[in-house]
């Protein structure tokens, strides 16, 4: 096939393919097969249908694009370069997969402007996309007017076999079908090859039928390699269906064009190799040297710049009109997009004195959420079917359901993993929404991947996790977190909060709301806890602080978190009555404490005071830097037991007497 | 409905219901709704169809029963008591959810004889059941003869809406459909209520259609409350379909019989309350006091004892006949069931000297797996679509596929979570099988729940996790484990192994194979590593040991794990050349080291030597107890970066020079 006979479309599609081939070849690492096979659908989407402005990747009303099959990242980088994004230059493409380049191995929203979400771990992208579409639906319902649709974009996804095998995508897509998210359109690159070879060896289900079962509008394009008009028509048909998300299975050949590696796992995850690259060039009639894009092709692709500018300009006019007619809504809309919180929102957070009735911190959390919901209209979220255990209902704000997208209670069903990825999508929609997702703390194990990704990808989600220790009682060891808190504290950038009472819960929410680029995880008690003297909202931001103290240098420091802090307080009283000098430190958040200046840290935990006793109803794992060689901890370093919570606490040593006893042992050493 | 008019079946079914109601009421905690609604299907199954021997819960050829909706545990305890298991007496039922009782909040196989697997975390049970059915299919293909079916049992599951919403069940059931596991029969308690209320708010997909898409045989029993003949017929029909797993949707009413709480979330997760219990008694015409089972009912249920004895006796005869005809196979079969490993199996493990070519530990793992496969026919497993990256293929042992269940390579597809639960099911089949499951280490985040459950429920699975650090390179931070190892070390009872070379990999497998009631997780390198002088298979069992030493008390101890141990070895050489006395400790497994006697631990890490430097390409989280106040670590306490592995290692400080430099800083303090 000599170049002369290539249509402009073919030229463009092959431009995508060879950028991917050449970049992977240069890096000697990467996944050429997906870009080669999915180039036609990607071309149709980016060239003919998708609305975006390459020169302003963050133009609000752009269609969102998610490459859920993130290993095919060169597909996205090629499209971004070709359509004129400044964030991906030819130099960047040549730096594919190199240290701190703009073109990392998988798309990373925090490295590359214009990448919406971070994908790679399979199934996350399509699930993020459900969140993006929910965010769009919500804002549209909130702000659009019959005569002005200022929120009006699609969310497009390319996903592969791997994404469809992952349970998380099933969870999110079942919910998307339930919600009828008509502006979510997923293109399934059905290349029937995964790393292990043909999908015949493990994946023979009828995927389209499954999506029909979820309530999606489903189509099949049988020749995704060359029939670009069929792809175009299918996407148009998908857009025409407004009450269901759309799933388009597009059958393609992985590594299309490679004479010896196409349609095999060999094309999936490694460079084609010099000879095969040459053979592919010959096979596709590609006469251009590596990293060279034919002028006609580039010129055609770059029309996206003008088109994008025009789309944004049209929208700006629409917004201006909207402003003139609906000044109040427009002001609110713009505030949201700016990421600014409403003046004085934090005054809504309740404060407590020791005289106030002690409640579970999950209950304090409910009070915070409901107080904040009134002043922060961007707060939106819910629970994975534990609404009345997690206490996460925003009262009076209705359920987000088909036809009621303006409502703010998300009903995730028993889908923790999907919930996590959806919350990340909502946070990364870039429209100021503050999502929260809730379940029992132990079930963070079901959604650890999206929690990690929230930290990695700067998604300011609030993870509301209740039933945070053996004190939850009868549900037993499958439900009792032991190592869970430690395993979450180990995640970089994640703020893990274990508030001790009402003020600390308010303080934890203050931190969580303020951190719009960093997720916060709240570990909350099932059981009631007293409100402590000395606790304050502001001290939580320091991570740890002195709750009560004796005169002079303390003999011992008791360090408590969450539900066990009050044991330290009471034990300190007893020890002081015995003549000991005791400091009580409340430590709701390790990460924030670690980030304080040395002088502050020294003022709370002076090196000179080596007798330190921590009390936390969880694993001791990770605690030692705060305890030092002479410290100790009352911890749970085994699985829990089914029993009433009060019994479990007592059996595991969470009594004032045991704290006093252990402190005295330390003091006598 | 006066008692007199109750049929014997009704009497039996109501006996189940009221045991559940009364036990939950006494505990003031638990889930009465599911047992009340699912009692009819459970009765049909346990009374008419399921083959088991209450007096020998571990009779090999029993049908396996899994209550995937584990919160309804009283259903299972009631059935076990009624049919005559010694492990659940009436006294035990009265101790429901109390400290260390045989009747914990959720079914726990390690607490209650006759409970097959530990359920509660939703979706796990049905996925374990896929593993149980795979184990049966495998052993049947291995041992059955045309004239003797010594392996021939069903796996029955009761699952609810929650299990069906969880992605893990989708993964496992898609695979079960692919594999055509005809002896897996799932009863779906379709009560359309979850904790948050009607499933209408979040779960409106067509579940049966989804299972059809997976390739299951699907039925619907419309009246699961009273039409026990329809339930019976449906299960019989399911048994008649031998080439597909069966899914029977049975529509029921949660809390059936409770006049004010039936068909509502109120019946789901809390005691009915004294008045409602009384009202339910009246409504169902139940005149018996609490915890009293009518004699006719108990007598009928207890026929299971005789039936069970007879079933086992028949099977014993079958086995005797089999032994006489197929002595060799019978001996092997009995060896497997006994849990005894073949004499001298460990001799298959390769050993290495420093002269042997350095390989990646994932490659050493492949060599071990293939060597062991020949001497341990019970070794069975595979990867979640990363076979040729994890190096987990057992060469020459074929793929476990429909029609080839005798083969031992499991092709899980991109289904980490499902793989985990399936491996647990295989391990807990109790037939000596040694399952392994593999993926990239970072994706343990997708399957943390089953890894935790393997530790909790004594499932001796081998988790083969490769690409264990930033050294994996270009795939970047989404694929690079940082906190992953720490988060796994934090799990109680789990053995986490990070071998440094060939001998240590062999040693890790020795520990893993020997521990049949405790899971082992191997963290293996992508990159090649040298074989170290001083490494041995046996030392791995000690968790940490002295790899090389200077004369006398060392000035400093360098502690390495996995891929960084060799840096310690080389750094020690340099430091010794500078005149320092240096000990190198290799520490492949913290847990095993912690379990050594104090004297051994002191001999390896003497308290007197306070200068200690650990080198591990991972988070420092959890390391401090081994380092002490004066120790230090070269660690990665931030997310990784996409770059070639050698570049990443160097940038993060994993060079001999940096180890020498950091050691000298410590020594100069």
JSON list of C-alpha atoms in Angstrom, two decimals, chain B residues 299-426:
[
{"chain": "B", "resi": 299, "resn": "UNK", "atom": "CA", "xyz": [-36.62, -35.78, 64.76]},
{"chain": "B", "resi": 300, "resn": "UNK", "atom": "CA", "xyz": [-37.08, -35.14, 61.10]},
{"chain": "B", "resi": 301, "resn": "UNK", "atom": "CA", "xyz": [-33.97, -33.00, 60.75]},
{"chain": "B", "resi": 302, "resn": "UNK", "atom": "CA", "xyz": [-31.87, -35.51, 62.68]},
{"chain": "B", "resi": 303, "resn": "UNK", "atom": "CA", "xyz": [-32.53, -38.15, 60.05]},
{"chain": "B", "resi": 304, "resn": "UNK", "atom": "CA", "xyz": [-29.55, -36.43, 58.49]},
{"chain": "B", "resi": 305, "resn": "UNK", "atom": "CA", "xyz": [-27.34, -38.29, 60.96]},
{"chain": "B", "resi": 306, "resn": "UNK", "atom": "CA", "xyz": [-28.36, -41.71, 59.75]},
{"chain": "B", "resi": 307, "resn": "UNK", "atom": "CA", "xyz": [-28.47, -40.58, 56.15]},
{"chain": "B", "resi": 308, "resn": "UNK", "atom": "CA", "xyz": [-25.02, -39.09, 56.50]},
{"chain": "B", "resi": 309, "resn": "UNK", "atom": "CA", "xyz": [-23.56, -42.20, 58.07]},
{"chain": "B", "resi": 310, "resn": "UNK", "atom": "CA", "xyz": [-24.97, -44.25, 55.25]},
{"chain": "B", "resi": 311, "resn": "UNK", "atom": "CA", "xyz": [-23.63, -41.89, 52.58]},
{"chain": "B", "resi": 312, "resn": "UNK", "atom": "CA", "xyz": [-20.19, -42.01, 54.10]},
{"chain": "B", "resi": 313, "resn": "UNK", "atom": "CA", "xyz": [-20.36, -45.77, 54.45]},
{"chain": "B", "resi": 314, "resn": "UNK", "atom": "CA", "xyz": [-21.33, -46.16, 50.81]},
{"chain": "B", "resi": 315, "resn": "UNK", "atom": "CA", "xyz": [-18.47, -43.95, 49.84]},
{"chain": "B", "resi": 316, "resn": "UNK", "atom": "CA", "xyz": [-16.08, -45.88, 52.06]},
{"chain": "B", "resi": 317, "resn": "UNK", "atom": "CA", "xyz": [-17.10, -49.02, 50.23]},
{"chain": "B", "resi": 318, "resn": "UNK", "atom": "CA", "xyz": [-16.55, -47.28, 46.93]},
{"chain": "B", "resi": 319, "resn": "UNK", "atom": "CA", "xyz": [-13.14, -46.20, 48.12]},
{"chain": "B", "resi": 320, "resn": "UNK", "atom": "CA", "xyz": [-12.30, -49.73, 49.30]},
{"chain": "B", "resi": 321, "resn": "UNK", "atom": "CA", "xyz": [-13.19, -51.07, 45.89]},
{"chain": "B", "resi": 322, "resn": "UNK", "atom": "CA", "xyz": [-11.13, -48.33, 44.28]},
{"chain": "B", "resi": 323, "resn": "UNK", "atom": "CA", "xyz": [-8.19, -49.23, 46.49]},
{"chain": "B", "resi": 324, "resn": "UNK", "atom": "CA", "xyz": [-8.38, -52.83, 45.47]},
{"chain": "B", "resi": 325, "resn": "UNK", "atom": "CA", "xyz": [-8.44, -51.97, 41.78]},
{"chain": "B", "resi": 326, "resn": "UNK", "atom": "CA", "xyz": [-6.24, -48.88, 41.71]},
{"chain": "B", "resi": 327, "resn": "UNK", "atom": "CA", "xyz": [-3.81, -49.26, 44.54]},
{"chain": "B", "resi": 328, "resn": "UNK", "atom": "CA", "xyz": [-1.35, -46.66, 43.39]},
{"chain": "B", "resi": 329, "resn": "UNK", "atom": "CA", "xyz": [-3.92, -43.96, 42.73]},
{"chain": "B", "resi": 330, "resn": "UNK", "atom": "CA", "xyz": [-5.65, -44.78, 45.99]},
{"chain": "B", "resi": 331, "resn": "UNK", "atom": "CA", "xyz": [-2.43, -44.42, 47.93]},
{"chain": "B", "resi": 332, "resn": "UNK", "atom": "CA", "xyz": [-1.81, -41.06, 46.32]},
{"chain": "B", "resi": 333, "resn": "UNK", "atom": "CA", "xyz": [-5.40, -40.01, 46.95]},
{"chain": "B", "resi": 334, "resn": "UNK", "atom": "CA", "xyz": [-5.14, -40.93, 50.62]},
{"chain": "B", "resi": 335, "resn": "UNK", "atom": "CA", "xyz": [-1.79, -39.23, 50.95]},
{"chain": "B", "resi": 336, "resn": "UNK", "atom": "CA", "xyz": [-3.31, -36.06, 49.61]},
{"chain": "B", "resi": 337, "resn": "UNK", "atom": "CA", "xyz": [-6.29, -36.18, 51.94]},
{"chain": "B", "resi": 338, "resn": "UNK", "atom": "CA", "xyz": [-4.01, -36.81, 54.90]},
{"chain": "B", "resi": 339, "resn": "UNK", "atom": "CA", "xyz": [-2.17, -33.59, 54.11]},
{"chain": "B", "resi": 340, "resn": "UNK", "atom": "CA", "xyz": [1.16, -35.38, 54.15]},
{"chain": "B", "resi": 341, "resn": "UNK", "atom": "CA", "xyz": [3.72, -34.18, 51.67]},
{"chain": "B", "resi": 342, "resn": "UNK", "atom": "CA", "xyz": [5.66, -36.77, 49.64]},
{"chain": "B", "resi": 343, "resn": "UNK", "atom": "CA", "xyz": [8.86, -37.96, 51.28]},
{"chain": "B", "resi": 344, "resn": "UNK", "atom": "CA", "xyz": [11.85, -35.89, 50.26]},
{"chain": "B", "resi": 345, "resn": "UNK", "atom": "CA", "xyz": [9.93, -33.36, 48.19]},
{"chain": "B", "resi": 346, "resn": "UNK", "atom": "CA", "xyz": [12.19, -30.57, 49.41]},
{"chain": "B", "resi": 347, "resn": "UNK", "atom": "CA", "xyz": [15.15, -32.12, 47.62]},
{"chain": "B", "resi": 348, "resn": "UNK", "atom": "CA", "xyz": [13.66, -30.78, 44.41]},
{"chain": "B", "resi": 349, "resn": "UNK", "atom": "CA", "xyz": [14.48, -27.24, 45.50]},
{"chain": "B", "resi": 350, "resn": "UNK", "atom": "CA", "xyz": [17.53, -25.94, 43.68]},
{"chain": "B", "resi": 351, "resn": "UNK", "atom": "CA", "xyz": [20.56, -24.48, 45.43]},
{"chain": "B", "resi": 352, "resn": "UNK", "atom": "CA", "xyz": [23.07, -22.01, 44.08]},
{"chain": "B", "resi": 353, "resn": "UNK", "atom": "CA", "xyz": [26.58, -20.74, 44.58]},
{"chain": "B", "resi": 354, "resn": "UNK", "atom": "CA", "xyz": [27.81, -17.22, 43.90]},
{"chain": "B", "resi": 355, "resn": "UNK", "atom": "CA", "xyz": [29.27, -18.54, 40.65]},
{"chain": "B", "resi": 356, "resn": "UNK", "atom": "CA", "xyz": [25.81, -19.33, 39.30]},
{"chain": "B", "resi": 357, "resn": "UNK", "atom": "CA", "xyz": [24.34, -16.79, 36.98]},
{"chain": "B", "resi": 358, "resn": "UNK", "atom": "CA", "xyz": [22.27, -14.20, 38.79]},
{"chain": "B", "resi": 359, "resn": "UNK", "atom": "CA", "xyz": [18.61, -14.28, 37.91]},
{"chain": "B", "resi": 360, "resn": "UNK", "atom": "CA", "xyz": [15.56, -12.33, 38.94]},
{"chain": "B", "resi": 361, "resn": "UNK", "atom": "CA", "xyz": [13.89, -13.92, 41.97]},
{"chain": "B", "resi": 362, "resn": "UNK", "atom": "CA", "xyz": [10.73, -14.19, 39.86]},
{"chain": "B", "resi": 363, "resn": "UNK", "atom": "CA", "xyz": [12.81, -16.44, 37.59]},
{"chain": "B", "resi": 364, "resn": "UNK", "atom": "CA", "xyz": [14.09, -18.43, 40.55]},
{"chain": "B", "resi": 365, "resn": "UNK", "atom": "CA", "xyz": [10.46, -18.73, 41.57]},
{"chain": "B", "resi": 366, "resn": "UNK", "atom": "CA", "xyz": [9.62, -20.20, 38.17]},
{"chain": "B", "resi": 367, "resn": "UNK", "atom": "CA", "xyz": [12.41, -22.72, 38.57]},
{"chain": "B", "resi": 368, "resn": "UNK", "atom": "CA", "xyz": [11.11, -23.67, 42.03]},
{"chain": "B", "resi": 369, "resn": "UNK", "atom": "CA", "xyz": [7.52, -23.94, 40.87]},
{"chain": "B", "resi": 370, "resn": "UNK", "atom": "CA", "xyz": [8.48, -26.18, 37.98]},
{"chain": "B", "resi": 371, "resn": "UNK", "atom": "CA", "xyz": [10.77, -28.31, 40.12]},
{"chain": "B", "resi": 372, "resn": "UNK", "atom": "CA", "xyz": [8.10, -28.65, 42.78]},
{"chain": "B", "resi": 373, "resn": "UNK", "atom": "CA", "xyz": [5.35, -29.36, 40.26]},
{"chain": "B", "resi": 374, "resn": "UNK", "atom": "CA", "xyz": [7.08, -32.63, 39.44]},
{"chain": "B", "resi": 375, "resn": "UNK", "atom": "CA", "xyz": [7.27, -33.85, 43.02]},
{"chain": "B", "resi": 376, "resn": "UNK", "atom": "CA", "xyz": [4.14, -32.20, 44.37]},
{"chain": "B", "resi": 377, "resn": "UNK", "atom": "CA", "xyz": [1.20, -33.17, 42.18]},
{"chain": "B", "resi": 378, "resn": "UNK", "atom": "CA", "xyz": [-0.99, -31.17, 44.53]},
{"chain": "B", "resi": 379, "resn": "UNK", "atom": "CA", "xyz": [0.58, -27.90, 43.40]},
{"chain": "B", "resi": 380, "resn": "UNK", "atom": "CA", "xyz": [-1.90, -25.99, 41.26]},
{"chain": "B", "resi": 381, "resn": "UNK", "atom": "CA", "xyz": [-2.20, -22.35, 40.38]},
{"chain": "B", "resi": 382, "resn": "UNK", "atom": "CA", "xyz": [-1.60, -19.51, 38.03]},
{"chain": "B", "resi": 383, "resn": "UNK", "atom": "CA", "xyz": [-1.61, -15.83, 37.41]},
{"chain": "B", "resi": 384, "resn": "UNK", "atom": "CA", "xyz": [-4.13, -13.07, 36.84]},
{"chain": "B", "resi": 385, "resn": "UNK", "atom": "CA", "xyz": [-3.10, -12.73, 33.19]},
{"chain": "B", "resi": 386, "resn": "UNK", "atom": "CA", "xyz": [0.57, -12.09, 33.92]},
{"chain": "B", "resi": 387, "resn": "UNK", "atom": "CA", "xyz": [1.82, -15.63, 33.46]},
{"chain": "B", "resi": 388, "resn": "UNK", "atom": "CA", "xyz": [4.86, -14.63, 31.46]},
{"chain": "B", "resi": 389, "resn": "UNK", "atom": "CA", "xyz": [5.71, -11.69, 33.70]},
{"chain": "B", "resi": 390, "resn": "UNK", "atom": "CA", "xyz": [5.14, -13.50, 36.97]},
{"chain": "B", "resi": 391, "resn": "UNK", "atom": "CA", "xyz": [6.79, -16.63, 35.51]},
{"chain": "B", "resi": 392, "resn": "UNK", "atom": "CA", "xyz": [4.23, -18.95, 36.99]},
{"chain": "B", "resi": 393, "resn": "UNK", "atom": "CA", "xyz": [3.60, -21.44, 34.21]},
{"chain": "B", "resi": 394, "resn": "UNK", "atom": "CA", "xyz": [4.02, -25.10, 35.18]},
{"chain": "B", "resi": 395, "resn": "UNK", "atom": "CA", "xyz": [5.52, -26.33, 31.95]},
{"chain": "B", "resi": 396, "resn": "UNK", "atom": "CA", "xyz": [4.06, -29.50, 30.60]},
{"chain": "B", "resi": 397, "resn": "UNK", "atom": "CA", "xyz": [1.14, -29.53, 32.99]},
{"chain": "B", "resi": 398, "resn": "UNK", "atom": "CA", "xyz": [-1.46, -28.02, 30.69]},
{"chain": "B", "resi": 399, "resn": "UNK", "atom": "CA", "xyz": [-4.19, -25.51, 31.26]},
{"chain": "B", "resi": 400, "resn": "UNK", "atom": "CA", "xyz": [-7.12, -26.23, 33.57]},
{"chain": "B", "resi": 401, "resn": "UNK", "atom": "CA", "xyz": [-9.97, -25.78, 31.11]},
{"chain": "B", "resi": 402, "resn": "UNK", "atom": "CA", "xyz": [-13.39, -27.28, 30.43]},
{"chain": "B", "resi": 403, "resn": "UNK", "atom": "CA", "xyz": [-12.69, -30.89, 29.53]},
{"chain": "B", "resi": 404, "resn": "UNK", "atom": "CA", "xyz": [-9.17, -30.68, 30.95]},
{"chain": "B", "resi": 405, "resn": "UNK", "atom": "CA", "xyz": [-9.70, -30.26, 34.62]},
{"chain": "B", "resi": 406, "resn": "UNK", "atom": "CA", "xyz": [-6.81, -32.60, 35.34]},
{"chain": "B", "resi": 407, "resn": "UNK", "atom": "CA", "xyz": [-4.42, -29.84, 34.28]},
{"chain": "B", "resi": 408, "resn": "UNK", "atom": "CA", "xyz": [-2.75, -27.61, 36.80]},
{"chain": "B", "resi": 409, "resn": "UNK", "atom": "CA", "xyz": [-2.23, -24.21, 35.23]},
{"chain": "B", "resi": 410, "resn": "UNK", "atom": "CA", "xyz": [-5.11, -21.96, 36.25]},
{"chain": "B", "resi": 411, "resn": "UNK", "atom": "CA", "xyz": [-5.84, -19.13, 33.86]},
{"chain": "B", "resi": 412, "resn": "UNK", "atom": "CA", "xyz": [-7.48, -16.53, 36.05]},
{"chain": "B", "resi": 413, "resn": "UNK", "atom": "CA", "xyz": [-7.74, -13.70, 33.55]},
{"chain": "B", "resi": 414, "resn": "UNK", "atom": "CA", "xyz": [-7.36, -10.13, 34.79]},
{"chain": "B", "resi": 415, "resn": "UNK", "atom": "CA", "xyz": [-9.26, -10.97, 37.95]},
{"chain": "B", "resi": 416, "resn": "UNK", "atom": "CA", "xyz": [-6.98, -10.53, 40.96]},
{"chain": "B", "resi": 417, "resn": "UNK", "atom": "CA", "xyz": [-9.72, -10.34, 43.56]},
{"chain": "B", "resi": 418, "resn": "UNK", "atom": "CA", "xyz": [-11.54, -13.36, 42.17]},
{"chain": "B", "resi": 419, "resn": "UNK", "atom": "CA", "xyz": [-8.25, -15.24, 41.95]},
{"chain": "B", "resi": 420, "resn": "UNK", "atom": "CA", "xyz": [-7.59, -14.59, 45.61]},
{"chain": "B", "resi": 421, "resn": "UNK", "atom": "CA", "xyz": [-10.95, -15.88, 46.76]},
{"chain": "B", "resi": 422, "resn": "UNK", "atom": "CA", "xyz": [-10.72, -18.88, 44.43]},
{"chain": "B", "resi": 423, "resn": "UNK", "atom": "CA", "xyz": [-7.30, -19.82, 45.80]},
{"chain": "B", "resi": 424, "resn": "UNK", "atom": "CA", "xyz": [-8.73, -19.66, 49.32]},
{"chain": "B", "resi": 425, "resn": "UNK", "atom": "CA", "xyz": [-11.51, -21.99, 48.23]},
{"chain": "B", "resi": 426, "resn": "UNK", "atom": "CA", "xyz": [-9.05, -24.47, 46.74]}
]
